[in-house]
Coordinates of C-alpha atoms and ligand atoms in Angstrom, one line a residue:
M172 CA 27.4 13.8 -151.0
R173 CA 27.1 13.5 -155.5
T174 CA 29.6 14.4 -158.1
Q175 CA 29.1 14.2 -162.1
V176 CA 31.8 10.5 -161.7
G177 CA 32.6 8.5 -159.0
I178 CA 36.4 6.9 -159.8
I179 CA 37.4 4.1 -157.7
G180 CA 41.3 4.0 -157.6
A181 CA 44.3 6.4 -158.2
G182 CA 45.8 4.2 -160.4
P183 CA 47.1 6.3 -163.6
A184 CA 44.0 5.5 -165.3
G185 CA 41.4 7.5 -162.7
L186 CA 44.3 9.9 -162.3
L187 CA 44.0 10.7 -165.2
L188 CA 40.8 10.1 -165.9
S189 CA 40.1 12.6 -163.1
H190 CA 42.2 15.2 -164.6
L191 CA 41.0 14.9 -167.5
L192 CA 38.0 15.5 -166.6
H193 CA 38.6 18.9 -164.8
L194 CA 40.1 20.5 -167.9
E195 CA 36.4 19.5 -169.5
G196 CA 34.9 21.1 -166.4
I197 CA 33.3 17.9 -165.4
E198 CA 33.6 16.9 -161.8
S199 CA 34.5 13.9 -159.9
V200 CA 35.5 12.3 -157.4
V201 CA 38.4 9.8 -157.0
I202 CA 39.1 7.6 -153.3
E203 CA 41.5 5.3 -153.0
S204 CA 42.0 2.3 -151.4
R205 CA 45.6 2.9 -150.0
S206 CA 47.8 5.5 -148.1
R207 CA 49.4 8.5 -150.9
V208 CA 51.9 6.8 -149.6
E209 CA 51.7 3.5 -151.3
I210 CA 50.7 4.6 -154.6
E211 CA 53.8 6.9 -155.0
A212 CA 56.4 3.9 -154.8
T213 CA 55.0 1.0 -155.5
I214 CA 57.3 0.0 -158.5
R215 CA 55.6 -1.8 -161.6
A216 CA 57.0 -1.0 -165.5
G217 CA 58.1 2.8 -166.7
V218 CA 57.9 2.3 -170.7
L219 CA 55.0 5.6 -172.2
E220 CA 54.0 4.9 -176.4
Q221 CA 54.3 8.2 -178.4
G222 CA 50.2 8.4 -178.0
T223 CA 50.8 8.0 -173.9
M224 CA 54.0 10.9 -174.4
D225 CA 51.7 13.1 -176.5
L226 CA 48.0 13.0 -174.1
L227 CA 50.2 13.7 -171.3
S228 CA 52.0 16.5 -172.7
K229 CA 48.9 17.5 -174.5
C230 CA 46.9 18.1 -171.3
G231 CA 49.8 19.4 -169.4
L232 CA 51.4 16.1 -167.9
G233 CA 54.5 16.3 -169.8
E234 CA 57.2 18.8 -168.5
R235 CA 58.3 16.8 -165.6
M236 CA 58.9 13.4 -168.5
R237 CA 60.2 14.5 -171.4
R238 CA 63.3 16.9 -167.8
E239 CA 63.8 13.5 -166.3
G240 CA 62.4 10.4 -168.8
A241 CA 64.5 9.5 -171.8
L242 CA 63.8 9.5 -175.0
H243 CA 65.3 6.0 -176.6
R244 CA 64.3 5.8 -180.3
G245 CA 65.7 1.9 -180.4
F246 CA 66.1 -1.6 -178.7
E247 CA 67.9 -4.4 -178.8
L248 CA 66.7 -8.1 -179.1
A249 CA 69.8 -10.5 -177.8
F250 CA 69.6 -14.3 -178.9
E251 CA 71.9 -16.7 -180.0
G252 CA 75.0 -15.4 -178.9
G253 CA 73.8 -11.9 -181.0
R254 CA 73.0 -8.5 -180.3
H255 CA 69.9 -7.1 -183.2
R256 CA 69.0 -3.4 -182.6
I257 CA 65.5 -2.3 -184.0
D258 CA 65.2 1.1 -184.5
L259 CA 61.9 2.4 -184.3
T260 CA 61.9 5.7 -185.2
E261 CA 63.6 4.5 -188.8
L262 CA 60.6 1.4 -189.1
T263 CA 57.8 3.8 -187.7
G264 CA 58.9 7.8 -187.2
H265 CA 58.2 7.3 -183.5
A266 CA 59.6 6.8 -179.9
I267 CA 59.4 5.2 -176.6
T268 CA 60.3 7.9 -173.6
V269 CA 61.1 5.8 -169.8
Y270 CA 59.7 6.9 -167.4
A271 CA 58.1 4.9 -164.8
Q272 CA 54.7 4.7 -163.9
H273 CA 55.0 5.8 -159.8
E274 CA 57.0 9.3 -161.3
V275 CA 53.5 9.5 -163.9
I276 CA 51.5 9.4 -161.0
K277 CA 53.3 11.8 -158.5
D278 CA 52.8 13.8 -161.7
L279 CA 48.8 13.3 -161.7
V280 CA 48.3 13.3 -158.2
A281 CA 50.0 17.1 -157.5
A282 CA 48.0 17.3 -160.5
R283 CA 44.6 16.9 -158.4
V284 CA 46.2 18.8 -155.4
A285 CA 46.8 21.6 -157.4
A286 CA 43.0 21.6 -158.5
G287 CA 41.8 22.1 -155.1
S288 CA 40.3 18.3 -155.8
E289 CA 42.1 15.7 -153.5
P290 CA 41.8 12.0 -154.0
V291 CA 40.3 10.2 -150.9
F292 CA 42.9 8.0 -149.6
S293 CA 43.7 4.7 -147.6
V294 CA 39.3 4.1 -148.3
S295 CA 38.1 0.2 -146.8
D296 CA 35.0 -1.4 -147.6
T297 CA 34.1 -0.4 -151.0
S298 CA 30.7 -1.4 -152.6
L299 CA 29.0 0.2 -155.3
D300 CA 25.2 0.2 -155.4
G301 CA 22.4 0.8 -157.7
L302 CA 24.3 0.2 -160.9
E303 CA 21.0 -0.3 -163.2
S304 CA 19.5 2.6 -161.6
E305 CA 19.5 6.8 -163.1
R306 CA 20.9 6.2 -158.9
P307 CA 23.8 5.1 -159.3
S308 CA 26.5 5.3 -155.6
I309 CA 29.9 4.0 -154.2
R310 CA 29.9 3.3 -150.6
Y311 CA 33.2 3.5 -149.0
T312 CA 34.8 3.7 -144.6
C313 CA 37.4 6.6 -144.8
D314 CA 38.0 7.7 -141.1
G315 CA 36.6 5.2 -139.2
E316 CA 33.2 6.9 -141.0
E317 CA 30.7 6.1 -143.6
H318 CA 30.1 7.1 -146.7
V319 CA 28.2 7.6 -149.5
L320 CA 29.0 9.2 -153.4
E321 CA 25.7 9.6 -155.1
C322 CA 27.1 10.0 -158.8
D323 CA 25.3 9.9 -162.7
H324 CA 28.7 7.6 -163.7
I325 CA 31.0 5.3 -161.9
V326 CA 34.4 3.9 -163.4
G327 CA 35.5 1.1 -162.1
C328 CA 40.5 1.5 -162.0
D329 CA 41.1 -0.2 -158.9
G330 CA 43.0 -3.4 -161.1
F331 CA 42.2 -5.8 -161.3
H332 CA 41.5 -6.9 -157.7
G333 CA 39.7 -4.1 -157.2
P334 CA 35.3 -4.9 -156.9
S335 CA 34.4 -2.6 -160.0
R336 CA 34.6 -5.6 -162.2
A337 CA 33.5 -8.3 -158.8
A338 CA 30.9 -5.8 -159.0
I339 CA 29.0 -6.7 -162.2
P340 CA 27.5 -10.3 -162.6
E341 CA 29.3 -12.9 -163.4
H342 CA 26.7 -13.9 -165.4
L343 CA 26.6 -10.9 -167.4
R344 CA 30.3 -11.0 -168.2
S345 CA 32.5 -12.5 -171.1
E346 CA 35.6 -13.8 -169.9
Y347 CA 39.0 -14.5 -171.3
Q348 CA 42.0 -15.9 -169.6
R349 CA 45.4 -16.7 -169.6
I350 CA 48.3 -17.9 -167.1
Y351 CA 51.3 -18.5 -167.5
P352 CA 53.7 -20.8 -166.1
F353 CA 56.4 -17.8 -165.1
G354 CA 56.4 -14.9 -163.6
W355 CA 59.4 -11.9 -163.7
F356 CA 62.2 -11.3 -161.2
G357 CA 62.6 -7.3 -161.0
I358 CA 65.9 -5.4 -159.4
L359 CA 66.2 -1.8 -159.1
V360 CA 70.6 -1.5 -159.6
E361 CA 71.9 1.5 -158.3
A362 CA 74.5 1.8 -161.3
P363 CA 75.6 3.9 -164.3
P364 CA 73.5 2.8 -167.3
S365 CA 75.2 -0.6 -169.3
S366 CA 73.9 0.0 -171.6
E367 CA 72.5 3.2 -174.4
E368 CA 69.1 1.6 -175.4
L369 CA 67.0 -1.2 -173.6
I370 CA 67.8 -5.3 -174.2
Y371 CA 65.7 -8.2 -174.5
A372 CA 67.7 -11.2 -174.6
R373 CA 66.0 -15.1 -175.3
H374 CA 68.6 -17.1 -174.0
D375 CA 67.5 -21.4 -173.1
R376 CA 68.1 -20.4 -169.0
G377 CA 65.3 -17.7 -170.0
F378 CA 64.2 -14.1 -170.8
A379 CA 65.8 -11.1 -168.9
L380 CA 65.4 -7.4 -169.7
I381 CA 67.9 -5.0 -169.3
S382 CA 65.8 -1.1 -168.6
T383 CA 66.6 1.8 -167.1
R384 CA 65.5 4.6 -164.5
S385 CA 68.0 7.0 -164.8
P386 CA 71.5 7.8 -165.3
G387 CA 72.6 6.4 -162.0
V388 CA 69.7 3.4 -161.2
Q389 CA 69.2 0.8 -163.1
R390 CA 65.6 -2.0 -163.6
M391 CA 66.5 -5.2 -165.2
Y392 CA 64.3 -8.1 -165.5
F393 CA 64.6 -12.2 -165.4
Q394 CA 61.9 -15.3 -166.3
C395 CA 61.3 -17.0 -162.8
D396 CA 59.3 -19.3 -160.5
P397 CA 56.5 -17.7 -159.8
S398 CA 56.0 -19.4 -156.5
G399 CA 59.6 -18.7 -155.2
S400 CA 60.8 -16.4 -152.8
V401 CA 62.9 -13.3 -153.3
E402 CA 64.5 -14.0 -149.6
N403 CA 65.8 -17.2 -152.5
W404 CA 67.5 -15.1 -154.7
S405 CA 71.4 -13.6 -152.7
D406 CA 72.5 -10.9 -154.6
D407 CA 75.4 -13.4 -156.6
R408 CA 72.5 -15.6 -157.7
I409 CA 71.2 -13.2 -159.2
W410 CA 74.1 -11.1 -161.4
S411 CA 75.2 -14.8 -162.3
E412 CA 71.5 -15.2 -163.5
L413 CA 71.9 -12.3 -165.6
H414 CA 75.1 -12.3 -167.3
A415 CA 74.2 -15.5 -168.2
R416 CA 71.3 -14.5 -170.0
V417 CA 72.2 -11.5 -171.1
E418 CA 76.0 -11.2 -172.5
A419 CA 76.8 -11.7 -176.1
K420 CA 79.6 -13.1 -178.1
D421 CA 80.7 -9.8 -178.2
G422 CA 82.4 -9.0 -175.2
W423 CA 79.9 -6.6 -174.3
K424 CA 79.5 -7.0 -169.9
L425 CA 76.4 -5.7 -167.8
T426 CA 77.2 -3.9 -165.3
E427 CA 76.6 -4.2 -161.5
G428 CA 75.8 -2.6 -158.3
K429 CA 74.4 -2.0 -155.6
I430 CA 70.8 -4.3 -155.5
F431 CA 68.3 -2.2 -153.3
Q432 CA 65.3 -3.5 -153.9
K433 CA 63.7 -7.1 -155.5
N434 CA 60.3 -7.9 -156.0
I435 CA 58.5 -11.0 -158.3
V436 CA 55.7 -10.6 -160.7
G437 CA 52.7 -13.1 -162.0
M438 CA 52.3 -13.1 -165.6
R439 CA 48.9 -13.2 -166.9
S440 CA 47.2 -11.7 -170.1
F441 CA 43.0 -11.1 -169.3
V442 CA 40.4 -9.1 -170.6
C443 CA 36.7 -8.0 -169.5
S444 CA 35.2 -7.1 -172.5
T445 CA 32.4 -6.1 -170.6
M446 CA 33.5 -3.5 -170.1
R447 CA 30.1 -1.5 -169.3
H448 CA 27.7 -2.6 -167.1
G449 CA 25.0 0.2 -166.8
K450 CA 26.3 2.7 -164.7
L451 CA 29.9 1.3 -164.1
F452 CA 32.8 1.6 -167.3
L453 CA 35.5 -0.2 -166.4
A454 CA 39.2 1.2 -167.1
G455 CA 42.5 0.0 -167.3
D456 CA 43.4 -2.8 -165.5
A457 CA 40.2 -3.6 -163.9
A458 CA 38.7 -4.8 -167.0
H459 CA 41.9 -6.7 -168.8
I460 CA 46.2 -7.4 -168.1
V461 CA 48.7 -8.3 -170.3
P462 CA 52.0 -9.9 -169.0
P463 CA 54.4 -7.5 -168.5
T464 CA 56.8 -8.1 -172.4
G465 CA 56.4 -5.3 -174.3
A466 CA 55.1 -2.5 -171.2
K467 CA 51.5 -2.2 -172.6
G468 CA 50.0 -1.8 -169.5
M469 CA 49.7 1.3 -167.9
N470 CA 49.5 2.7 -172.2
L471 CA 45.9 0.6 -172.5
A472 CA 45.4 2.5 -168.5
V473 CA 45.3 5.9 -171.1
N474 CA 43.6 5.1 -174.1
D475 CA 40.5 3.0 -172.1
V476 CA 41.0 6.7 -169.6
R477 CA 40.9 9.3 -173.2
I478 CA 38.0 7.5 -175.0
L479 CA 36.2 8.0 -171.6
S480 CA 36.4 11.4 -170.5
E481 CA 35.7 12.1 -174.7
A482 CA 32.6 10.3 -174.0
F483 CA 32.0 12.3 -171.0
K484 CA 32.9 15.5 -172.3
L485 CA 30.3 14.8 -175.1
L486 CA 27.5 13.6 -173.0
Y487 CA 27.8 16.6 -170.3
A488 CA 28.2 19.4 -173.1
T489 CA 24.7 18.0 -175.5
G490 CA 23.4 15.2 -173.3
S491 CA 24.5 12.6 -176.4
E492 CA 25.6 8.8 -174.5
A493 CA 26.6 8.0 -178.3
K494 CA 30.7 7.2 -177.1
L495 CA 29.7 6.2 -173.8
D496 CA 27.7 4.0 -176.0
A497 CA 30.9 3.1 -178.0
Y498 CA 33.6 3.2 -175.2
P499 CA 34.0 -1.1 -174.5
D500 CA 34.1 -1.6 -178.8
D501 CA 36.8 1.4 -178.8
A502 CA 38.8 0.9 -176.0
L503 CA 38.3 -3.2 -176.5
K504 CA 40.3 -2.9 -180.1
R505 CA 43.4 -1.8 -178.7
V506 CA 43.8 -4.1 -176.4
W507 CA 43.1 -7.3 -177.7
R508 CA 46.2 -5.7 -180.2
A509 CA 47.8 -5.5 -176.9
E510 CA 46.9 -8.4 -175.7
H511 CA 48.4 -10.5 -178.5
F512 CA 51.1 -8.3 -179.1
S513 CA 52.3 -9.2 -175.4
W514 CA 51.9 -12.6 -175.3
W515 CA 53.5 -12.7 -178.8
M516 CA 56.5 -11.0 -177.8
T517 CA 56.1 -13.2 -173.7
S518 CA 55.8 -16.6 -176.1
M519 CA 58.7 -15.4 -178.2
L520 CA 61.0 -14.8 -175.3
H521 CA 60.6 -16.7 -172.2
R522 CA 61.9 -20.5 -171.9
F523 CA 58.9 -22.9 -171.7
D524 CA 60.1 -25.7 -169.4
D525 CA 57.4 -28.0 -171.6
A526 CA 58.7 -26.3 -174.7
T527 CA 59.6 -29.4 -177.2
P528 CA 63.5 -29.0 -178.8
F529 CA 60.6 -28.8 -182.6
Q530 CA 59.2 -25.9 -180.4
Q531 CA 62.6 -24.0 -179.4
Q532 CA 64.1 -23.5 -182.8
L533 CA 60.5 -22.6 -184.0
Q534 CA 61.0 -19.7 -181.4
V535 CA 64.8 -18.5 -182.3
A536 CA 63.2 -18.3 -186.2
E537 CA 60.8 -16.0 -185.3
L538 CA 63.3 -14.2 -183.6
K539 CA 66.3 -14.1 -186.4
Y540 CA 63.5 -13.3 -189.1
V541 CA 61.7 -10.1 -186.9
A542 CA 65.3 -9.7 -186.8
S543 CA 66.4 -9.6 -190.4
S544 CA 63.5 -8.4 -192.7
R545 CA 62.4 -5.3 -192.2
A546 CA 58.7 -6.2 -192.5
A547 CA 59.1 -8.5 -189.7
S548 CA 60.9 -6.1 -187.8
T549 CA 58.5 -2.9 -189.2
A550 CA 55.2 -5.1 -187.3
L551 CA 57.3 -5.5 -183.6
A552 CA 58.1 -1.5 -183.6
E553 CA 54.5 0.1 -184.8
N554 CA 53.5 -2.5 -182.0
Y555 CA 56.2 -1.7 -179.4
V556 CA 55.7 2.7 -179.5
G557 CA 51.9 1.5 -179.9
M558 CA 50.7 2.6 -183.8
L559 CA 48.2 -0.2 -182.6
A560 CA 46.1 -0.8 -186.5
S561 CA 42.8 -1.7 -185.3
Ligands
LIG207 C1 59.8 -1.5 -168.6 C2 58.9 -3.0 -168.2 C3 58.7 -3.9 -169.6 O1 57.7 -4.7 -169.2 C4 59.5 -3.3 -170.8 O2 58.8 -4.4 -171.8 C5 60.2 -2.8 -170.6 C6 60.9 -1.5 -169.3 C7 60.3 -0.8 -167.4 O3 59.9 -1.6 -166.5 O4 61.8 -1.0 -167.6

């Protein structure tokens, strides 16, 4: 088998890249280790930046997002018993849409299927060969049969643990990492929204976030021990933690409901700045991870493949590799801005067990500044909606 662009991984990066290439008349094949059912059911974050919304709309994938997603023009910061609104639209002219990542995945898979280019699901033993030659290839097993896919280029969109980044010799990789000493406990709840907008709360007991999925389903998170187990968290214990962390002095109460999904995610910041090795390019979580605070992960993946699709368009139209050569530097500008923003939001809002009383007061001082200064809240809002100056 032969294709122009071989794509490993059917997450938002791989599927969107395949779609954007298809619109330019460029052939690609996407392979994925999980099944279609699994990728369409994996619960991840749900905030789309303005630029992500605009790109999905422009490439014909925005219809369900606009209909079923919720446009948010602001969010709230809760700390010290008070709540403070960050008016995104007033401060930046932009907004965000809350629309779950797995809904984006469903829309993308449907588009690939409609184009007659369904990803190859449930593959195993994926390996990459000839990355520094003119004939790179991907080897994988599907239905017990071994396949070799020859490509002009390979794009690794296979997440943090996938084989693509690992195929770059370690001594050639520049990597930067920070692991946080806490995780997020996430729940899905059958309940009406408690608040019209998202609430990011800093509390002495730890961070909490109230988000939404639909008029009948809410998404909530709270900081937890990353090595803990969901079995140790009864519904009662979860609710008492959330009530304690998000309720302010104004009498507002969080609405409870039936919890139907629980998960714990670890938190890390990670960048592999070696986003190209010969004919291999890395995109999305394969190259960089942000902690979830601020929900930048999928938006970064979308930006990577936007740049890559333009680079392949130039290559196949003119033979010029100029944009492919520029890809790592172009993508990394936004990656590092979002790395800083996500680290900053995480640092400002979470409880650090080893923080001194002095450091805790600094955290509160920073939040008060962000909430009261137009300049500081504009900086937060610009980053949140994704006007990430490089
Ligand atoms: C959600 C996740 C985030 O990390 C965030 O900052 C906001 C919302 C969510 O899943 O809804």
